[in-house]
Amino acid sequence: MQLSSWSSTAIPVVSISIILIIIFIFFRKYLTSKSTSNQPGLPPGPTPLPFIGCTVQMLLNRPTFRWIHKLMDQFNTPILCIQLGPSTHVIAVSCPNLACEFLRKQDAVFSSRPETLSTFLVSDGYQTTILSPPGDQWKKMRTILIHDVLDPHILKWLQPKRDEEANHLLSYIHNQIQKNDTPTEDGGPGEEETEHVSSVFTILKYLYAFSVIDFFPWLRGKIDFEGHQKIIRTAIQRVRKYQDGLIDERIQLWKDGVRKVKGDVLDVLINHESPKLTDQEIKAQILELMLAAIDNPSNAVEWAMAEMINEPSILKRAVAELDHEVGHNRLVEEQDLPQLNYIKACLKEAFRLHPFAPFNFPHVSMRNTTVAGYFIPKGSGLGRNPNVWTDPMRFDPDRHLDAERKQVVLSDNELRLLSFSTGRRGCPGVLLGSTITTMMLAIMVQGFTWEVPQNESGVNLVENHDDLALAKPLVVIAKPRLPKHLYPKS
C-alpha cells in the first residue's frame, strides 16, 4: 500500500475502508544508546515529550483513530509508533503483509491483551476470555467457551433459539408496518431493554478508548480525564442491574431443583463441572459474550442495508438469489445459508468498508521481537487496517466472489479485513457470528421490499465523526413481499 497516495482530505473516508492494526507496547525501559546499535529501532512516529509522550497531541486530536490515520499519511509509512505516557507505545499497522506477520507468523508472541481500567472492570478482574491476558484463568474460560458453549454440536442444539429470534425480527418489522402504538405492542424493546442495549454499546465505545488513565495508571481514582472512568462504571452498573438479577434467579432455580433441563448458554455455564464456575465468573462471562455478539452483526447489517438500498441493482440481485434458493413459500433457514453467496458477499463488503471499530482488539507481545526490521518490545499489542482494494470506497460485493471458490465466508484468509480477528486471539464464535449476521440480512431482504422515504434521493452514507457508525440511524420504508401467513404473529 502506498500511503503517499492518500489524500489528506480523504482521511475521514479512508478510515472506514481499512481496519488498523494497533499494538500497545507496555514496557518500563527501552534504551537506544550506541552500545545497543545492533538492535533495531522502534518504527517511525512523532517525537514524544519527556514523561508525557504524545498524550497532549492525542487529546487535542480526538477521535484518536483519525489522528493516527493522518500521522500515517504524514510519515508515509505502513507502520507507525506513538508514545503515550512515560512507558507506553502504540504501534499502528496498515498493511496486510505486516498483519500476517503479527497475527499469524508471530501469533504466539502477540497473544496477550493490554490491562486497562475498562477491561478490568468489564471482565470483573479478568475472570473472562476475550479481554483477559494469558494465564490459568484465561485458559480455563477459553476452553469452556470453545468446547461447551461454541462447539458446533452446542450451536446446533441452540438453533431453535436462533430461529425464534429470527422470527422476532420478522414479526417486529411486520408489526412496525402495521403501525402499532408502542414498541412493546409490536415486539420491540421496552424502556429497560433500551437502556440495557444502550449501555452495552457505551461499554464497547469506551473499552479501548485511548483513555489517559491507562497510560498514567497511578491517576486512577484521582483524576477522571474526559470522564471515561465515570462513563464506563455507570454503563457496567446499568447492564448488570438488569442481567445479574436474572442470572441469580436462574442459579437459584437450579439449586432448588425447579429447573432440571438445560435450555440455553446460561444453563450450560451454571451446570459446568470440572471446573465448577463461580457466580462471579458466570456473570462476567455472560456480559463479555453479550459484548462480543452485539457489535459486528448489528453494524454490518445496518450498513449493508444502507448500501444496498442506495444501489438498487445490488439489492435486486440479493433478492433474486433468495427467490431462487429459497422461494416465496417458506422463510429462509440456516440450512439455506451455504447457498446464499451473494448475501454473504454483501455482508463481507460491509465488514470491509464499514467495520464496527477502526481498530481490531489490541494484542500484547509476550517477549521482545522484531517485525519488518523494527524492534517490538515485550508488552506490545495489535489492531489492523488494509487498504489494498481496487476502488476501495465503492460498495462492491462482487470483489468477494471467487469463481474457483464455491463458498463465500465472512472472514478473510489474506487478512485484508478482520471481521472476526484470527489466531489465538481470534473470535472463537466465528461460526455463530457469521450465522447470526447472515440470517439477519437474509430475513430482512427476503421478507420485505425496501426504499427510502419520499422526497429523499437516497440513504445518507455519512459516518459519525467519533466512530464508524452511520451518523443518522437508517430510516427506510418496508413493505411485505411474502404471503401473509409466513409472517409470525407477535
XYZ file of C-alpha atoms in Angstrom:
490
model
C 0.000 0.000 0.000
C 1.328 3.406 -0.935
C 0.362 5.705 1.898
C 1.606 8.670 -0.115
C -1.327 8.188 -2.442
C -3.769 9.045 0.335
C -5.353 12.457 0.139
C -5.365 14.300 3.435
C -8.893 15.464 2.709
C -9.972 11.846 2.355
C -8.815 10.747 5.794
C -12.326 10.671 7.359
C -13.497 8.498 4.467
C -10.445 6.247 4.226
C -10.891 5.371 7.868
C -13.972 3.340 7.064
C -12.274 1.263 4.368
C -9.482 -0.241 6.433
C -9.039 -1.830 9.841
C -5.910 -0.669 11.671
C -3.538 -2.976 13.485
C -2.818 -1.402 16.841
C -0.042 -2.576 19.077
C 0.004 -1.339 22.641
C 3.519 -1.615 23.937
C 3.859 -1.652 27.697
C 7.475 -1.680 28.811
C 9.438 0.016 31.530
C 12.593 0.995 29.749
C 13.826 0.977 26.158
C 17.435 2.120 25.572
C 18.636 3.254 22.162
C 22.231 4.018 23.093
C 25.300 3.426 20.934
C 26.001 0.286 22.927
C 22.844 -1.264 21.503
C 23.370 -0.028 17.966
C 22.903 -3.544 16.612
C 19.378 -3.636 17.974
C 16.749 -2.285 15.556
C 14.912 0.893 16.472
C 11.221 1.470 17.028
C 9.013 2.219 13.993
C 8.789 5.862 12.805
C 6.474 8.304 14.526
C 6.125 11.739 16.132
C 8.815 12.827 18.599
C 7.499 12.347 22.145
C 7.921 14.780 25.016
C 9.629 13.555 28.187
C 7.337 11.625 30.535
C 4.036 12.508 28.790
C 4.976 11.354 25.290
C 2.391 12.412 22.691
C -0.521 12.413 25.140
C -1.285 16.121 24.685
C -1.387 15.747 20.890
C -3.756 12.810 21.306
C -6.108 14.831 23.497
C -6.075 17.704 21.009
C -6.806 15.407 18.084
C -9.811 13.330 19.100
C -11.005 10.931 17.840
C -7.688 9.162 18.109
C -8.138 6.831 15.146
C -8.479 9.729 12.698
C -5.342 11.329 14.161
C -3.443 8.061 13.701
C -4.515 7.887 10.057
C -3.258 11.435 9.493
C 0.075 10.589 11.093
C 0.496 7.528 8.895
C -0.158 9.726 5.886
C 2.262 12.369 7.186
C 5.074 9.864 7.798
C 4.241 7.886 4.650
C 4.616 4.595 6.496
C 2.602 1.384 6.893
C 3.869 1.006 10.469
C 3.817 3.867 12.988
C 4.913 4.250 16.608
C 3.304 6.734 19.028
C 4.457 7.084 22.631
C 1.681 7.811 25.123
C 2.647 8.481 28.719
C 6.102 7.641 30.080
C 6.312 3.981 29.055
C 3.532 3.036 26.642
C 3.864 2.935 22.878
C 1.141 2.374 20.321
C 2.120 0.856 17.006
C -0.286 1.150 14.088
C -0.028 -1.125 11.053
C -1.984 -0.686 7.814
C -0.505 -3.414 5.622
C -1.904 -6.954 5.346
C 1.589 -8.424 4.972
C 2.556 -6.944 8.322
C -0.782 -8.080 9.718
C 0.130 -11.656 8.779
C 3.498 -11.195 10.493
C 1.833 -10.096 13.722
C -1.289 -12.250 13.724
C -0.015 -15.446 12.126
C 3.764 -15.823 11.947
C 4.261 -14.354 15.438
C 0.814 -15.158 16.773
C 2.265 -16.829 19.869
C 4.239 -13.676 20.681
C 1.306 -11.274 20.286
C -1.227 -13.305 22.231
C -1.753 -11.127 25.284
C -4.081 -8.197 25.982
C -3.419 -4.726 27.464
C -4.599 -4.356 31.038
C -6.719 -1.208 31.192
C -9.232 0.092 33.706
C -12.130 -0.572 31.331
C -11.137 -4.158 30.579
C -10.506 -4.829 34.275
C -13.969 -3.571 35.216
C -15.851 -5.252 32.369
C -14.175 -8.628 32.961
C -14.642 -8.290 36.731
C -10.934 -8.583 37.393
C -10.079 -10.653 34.289
C -12.441 -13.530 35.030
C -13.303 -13.974 31.333
C -11.840 -14.912 27.954
C -11.656 -12.186 25.314
C -10.397 -9.300 27.450
C -8.085 -11.208 29.777
C -4.301 -11.603 29.456
C -2.952 -15.163 29.160
C -2.904 -17.233 32.308
C -4.671 -20.093 34.030
C -7.988 -18.214 34.242
C -7.900 -17.295 30.546
C -7.088 -20.890 29.560
C -9.883 -22.249 31.735
C -12.551 -19.893 30.427
C -11.439 -20.186 26.800
C -11.568 -23.982 26.996
C -15.090 -23.835 28.396
C -16.144 -21.333 25.759
C -14.782 -23.365 22.845
C -15.826 -26.842 23.978
C -19.012 -26.227 25.962
C -20.557 -23.036 24.571
C -19.424 -22.552 20.965
C -18.914 -26.171 19.918
C -20.792 -26.947 16.649
C -22.949 -29.540 18.456
C -23.995 -26.932 21.026
C -24.744 -24.422 18.283
C -26.930 -26.985 16.521
C -28.715 -27.699 19.800
C -29.440 -23.979 20.202
C -30.654 -23.460 16.628
C -34.347 -23.323 17.700
C -33.451 -20.344 19.902
C -31.872 -18.562 16.938
C -34.885 -19.407 14.770
C -37.078 -17.856 17.439
C -35.041 -14.647 17.378
C -35.178 -14.514 13.568
C -38.960 -14.783 13.788
C -38.983 -11.981 16.367
C -37.115 -9.721 13.937
C -39.508 -10.545 11.106
C -42.516 -10.034 13.373
C -41.189 -6.740 14.725
C -40.657 -5.233 11.268
C -44.029 -6.505 10.064
C -45.785 -5.062 13.110
C -43.999 -1.743 12.661
C -45.548 -1.588 9.209
C -48.956 -2.106 10.824
C -48.228 0.998 12.943
C -48.905 -0.333 16.428
C -48.804 2.373 19.063
C -45.976 1.363 21.396
C -42.729 -0.596 20.992
C -43.796 -3.386 23.357
C -47.007 -3.944 21.387
C -45.135 -4.644 18.164
C -42.441 -6.820 19.728
C -39.894 -4.048 20.125
C -37.821 -3.245 23.217
C -39.256 -1.502 26.247
C -37.530 1.216 28.268
C -35.455 -1.202 30.346
C -34.284 -3.156 27.298
C -33.428 0.081 25.506
C -31.319 1.274 28.445
C -29.624 -2.117 28.664
C -28.674 -2.223 24.972
C -27.588 1.426 25.001
C -25.292 0.708 27.947
C -23.770 -2.283 26.143
C -22.861 -0.068 23.187
C -21.423 2.532 25.577
C -19.139 -0.126 27.054
C -17.988 -1.103 23.569
C -17.262 2.524 22.714
C -15.088 3.100 25.786
C -13.490 -0.338 26.086
C -10.303 0.710 24.267
C -10.863 4.460 24.046
C -7.249 5.628 24.492
C -8.089 6.808 27.996
C -5.374 8.911 29.640
C -5.585 6.910 32.870
C -4.442 3.790 31.005
C -1.140 5.493 30.183
C -0.822 7.033 33.674
C -2.402 4.262 35.796
C -1.461 5.887 39.122
C -4.055 8.579 38.314
C -6.927 6.094 38.575
C -9.410 7.205 41.182
C -7.770 10.629 41.441
C -8.368 12.411 38.142
C -11.007 11.358 35.621
C -9.798 12.739 32.282
C -12.700 13.226 29.858
C -14.993 11.408 32.293
C -14.034 7.956 30.984
C -14.000 6.285 34.413
C -17.470 7.512 35.313
C -18.905 6.637 31.902
C -17.625 3.052 31.869
C -18.550 2.392 35.513
C -22.077 3.745 35.007
C -22.607 1.699 31.844
C -21.445 -1.511 33.543
C -23.707 -0.855 36.526
C -26.718 -0.376 34.251
C -26.055 -3.548 32.289
C -25.522 -5.659 35.378
C -28.515 -4.093 37.106
C -30.713 -5.899 34.606
C -28.822 -9.111 33.905
C -27.350 -10.072 37.272
C -30.756 -10.461 38.897
C -31.886 -12.775 36.118
C -28.708 -14.826 36.472
C -29.126 -15.076 40.267
C -32.712 -16.206 39.783
C -31.672 -18.911 37.305
C -28.896 -20.157 39.604
C -31.397 -20.456 42.450
C -33.845 -22.399 40.268
C -31.147 -24.998 39.655
C -30.185 -25.121 43.341
C -33.832 -25.631 44.333
C -34.315 -28.358 41.743
C -37.071 -26.409 39.990
C -35.135 -26.212 36.733
C -33.787 -29.556 35.549
C -33.275 -29.268 31.782
C -30.660 -27.090 30.089
C -32.183 -24.635 27.659
C -29.522 -22.067 26.843
C -25.925 -20.944 27.303
C -26.586 -19.661 30.819
C -27.740 -23.127 31.881
C -24.576 -24.598 30.352
C -22.343 -22.274 32.380
C -24.291 -22.785 35.608
C -24.081 -26.575 35.333
C -20.493 -26.813 34.153
C -18.456 -29.316 36.147
C -14.697 -29.769 36.377
C -14.227 -26.938 36.941
C -17.324 -25.532 38.594
C -17.770 -21.853 37.785
C -18.405 -19.252 40.471
C -21.364 -16.900 40.214
C -18.882 -14.075 39.575
C -17.315 -15.931 36.638
C -20.705 -16.715 35.118
C -21.898 -13.112 35.317
C -18.674 -11.707 33.897
C -18.599 -14.207 31.020
C -22.242 -13.569 30.116
C -21.509 -9.834 29.894
C -18.474 -10.468 27.699
C -20.454 -12.793 25.410
C -23.071 -10.090 25.048
C -20.435 -7.529 24.086
C -18.927 -9.924 21.555
C -22.256 -10.765 19.919
C -23.917 -7.390 19.568
C -21.455 -5.176 17.702
C -20.441 -6.794 14.414
C -23.854 -8.205 13.378
C -25.902 -5.066 14.014
C -23.364 -2.706 12.445
C -22.723 -4.872 9.380
C -26.412 -5.433 8.649
C -27.326 -1.746 9.011
C -24.500 -0.633 6.717
C -25.195 -3.430 4.216
C -28.858 -2.443 4.035
C -27.952 1.232 3.613
C -25.520 0.494 0.779
C -27.855 -1.977 -0.943
C -30.824 0.399 -0.838
C -28.634 3.060 -2.421
C -27.658 0.569 -5.143
C -30.959 -0.977 -6.356
C -29.159 -3.347 -8.731
C -27.282 -4.904 -5.796
C -30.453 -5.226 -3.722
C -32.302 -6.711 -6.692
C -29.569 -9.306 -7.172
C -29.696 -10.268 -3.482
C -33.482 -10.666 -3.674
C -33.139 -12.789 -6.812
C -30.691 -15.104 -5.050
C -33.118 -15.620 -2.171
C -36.040 -16.191 -4.517
C -34.032 -18.775 -6.443
C -32.578 -20.636 -3.459
C -35.487 -20.335 -1.003
C -38.563 -19.237 -2.925
C -41.682 -17.370 -1.786
C -43.492 -20.147 0.063
C -41.265 -20.501 3.124
C -38.887 -18.411 5.195
C -35.134 -18.598 4.816
C -33.490 -21.028 7.237
C -29.946 -21.600 8.449
C -29.650 -24.619 6.180
C -30.017 -22.242 3.201
C -27.054 -20.058 4.139
C -24.329 -22.034 2.304
C -26.135 -21.276 -0.974
C -26.556 -17.540 -0.281
C -23.135 -16.448 -1.509
C -24.214 -13.038 -2.776
C -25.909 -12.196 0.530
C -22.676 -13.153 2.309
C -20.639 -11.140 -0.188
C -22.760 -8.073 0.636
C -22.055 -8.581 4.328
C -18.351 -9.143 3.771
C -18.211 -5.909 1.806
C -19.954 -4.137 4.701
C -17.325 -5.546 7.083
C -14.581 -4.282 4.772
C -15.935 -0.816 4.107
C -17.691 -0.186 7.416
C -16.034 -2.067 10.309
C -17.694 -1.631 13.680
C -14.477 -0.221 15.127
C -11.430 1.388 13.483
C -9.096 -0.923 15.403
C -9.029 -4.641 15.923
C -8.937 -5.671 19.594
C -5.338 -4.977 20.709
C -2.819 -7.758 21.238
C 0.175 -7.516 23.586
C 3.544 -9.165 22.950
C 4.804 -11.799 25.368
C 8.503 -11.118 24.644
C 10.813 -8.849 22.655
C 10.680 -9.452 18.918
C 11.394 -7.854 15.539
C 8.810 -7.093 12.841
C 9.652 -5.507 9.460
C 13.111 -4.621 10.777
C 11.735 -2.779 13.830
C 12.182 -3.670 17.474
C 8.893 -4.557 19.191
C 9.495 -4.834 22.955
C 7.838 -7.244 25.323
C 4.377 -5.930 26.157
C 3.229 -4.890 22.677
C -0.359 -5.147 21.334
C -2.246 -5.126 17.899
C -5.244 -3.986 15.661
C -5.352 -3.596 11.758
C -6.343 -1.773 8.574
C -5.683 -2.879 4.930
C -6.272 -0.510 2.045
C -5.444 -2.953 -0.728
C -8.634 -2.924 -2.783
C -9.389 -1.628 -6.259
C -11.724 1.377 -5.980
C -11.849 0.857 -2.189
C -14.588 3.371 -1.395
C -17.137 1.678 -3.666
C -19.543 -0.882 -2.198
C -18.927 -3.854 -4.484
C -19.901 -7.342 -3.226
C -18.540 -8.903 -6.426
C -14.982 -8.364 -5.179
C -15.609 -11.221 -2.717
C -16.999 -13.695 -5.249
C -14.399 -16.155 -6.476
C -15.349 -18.428 -9.352
C -12.931 -21.051 -8.057
C -14.322 -20.925 -4.533
C -17.869 -22.169 -4.101
C -18.420 -20.755 -0.628
C -18.119 -17.133 0.496
C -17.057 -16.775 4.130
C -17.142 -13.579 6.187
C -13.523 -13.921 7.327
C -10.535 -13.230 5.057
C -7.583 -15.610 4.834
C -5.261 -12.903 3.486
C -6.091 -10.588 6.413
C -7.194 -7.781 4.116
C -10.019 -7.306 6.606
C -10.504 -8.582 10.141
C -14.197 -9.202 10.641
C -13.575 -11.796 13.369
C -9.810 -11.480 14.034
C -7.562 -14.545 13.799
C -5.051 -16.724 15.625
C -5.004 -17.439 19.364
C -6.970 -14.260 19.947
C -9.323 -14.829 17.035
C -13.031 -14.830 17.729
C -13.975 -18.363 18.890
C -17.567 -17.621 17.878
C -16.840 -17.032 14.204
C -19.349 -19.683 13.081
C -22.070 -18.356 15.361
C -21.377 -14.732 14.460
C -21.399 -15.464 10.737
C -24.644 -17.412 11.032
C -26.479 -14.760 13.050
C -25.316 -11.921 10.809
C -26.208 -13.683 7.561
C -29.622 -14.738 8.865
C -30.407 -11.167 9.929
C -29.711 -9.752 6.489
C -31.326 -12.662 4.637
C -34.601 -12.482 6.575
C -34.847 -8.720 6.036
C -34.140 -8.923 2.308
C -36.456 -11.883 1.773
C -39.321 -10.612 3.885
C -39.664 -7.036 2.680
C -39.090 -4.569 -0.109
C -37.053 -1.533 0.940
C -36.969 2.043 -0.275
C -36.104 5.496 1.008
C -38.894 7.844 2.157
C -40.497 10.184 -0.346
C -38.576 13.351 -1.198
C -35.270 11.651 -0.342
C -32.874 10.729 -3.127
C -31.070 8.040 -1.144
C -29.597 6.999 2.171
C -27.070 9.455 3.580
C -23.949 7.305 3.962
C -22.108 9.726 6.245
C -20.386 8.185 9.257
C -20.117 9.624 12.747
C -17.087 11.787 13.430
C -16.269 9.912 16.639
C -16.779 6.371 15.328
C -17.630 4.447 12.159
C -21.385 4.023 12.606
C -23.946 5.761 10.421
C -24.231 9.385 11.511
C -28.012 9.011 11.488
C -29.898 5.756 12.138
C -31.137 4.075 8.979
C -34.780 5.047 8.356
C -36.422 3.428 5.336
C -39.827 2.188 4.191
C -40.510 -1.557 4.289
C -43.366 -3.422 2.609
C -44.166 -7.145 2.963
C -43.314 -9.223 -0.115
C -44.247 -12.720 1.066
C -47.617 -14.439 1.647
C -49.281 -13.104 4.788
C -49.295 -16.437 6.625
C -45.478 -16.531 6.681
C -45.197 -13.522 8.982
C -45.188 -14.601 12.661
C -47.780 -13.021 14.889
C -46.485 -11.261 17.992
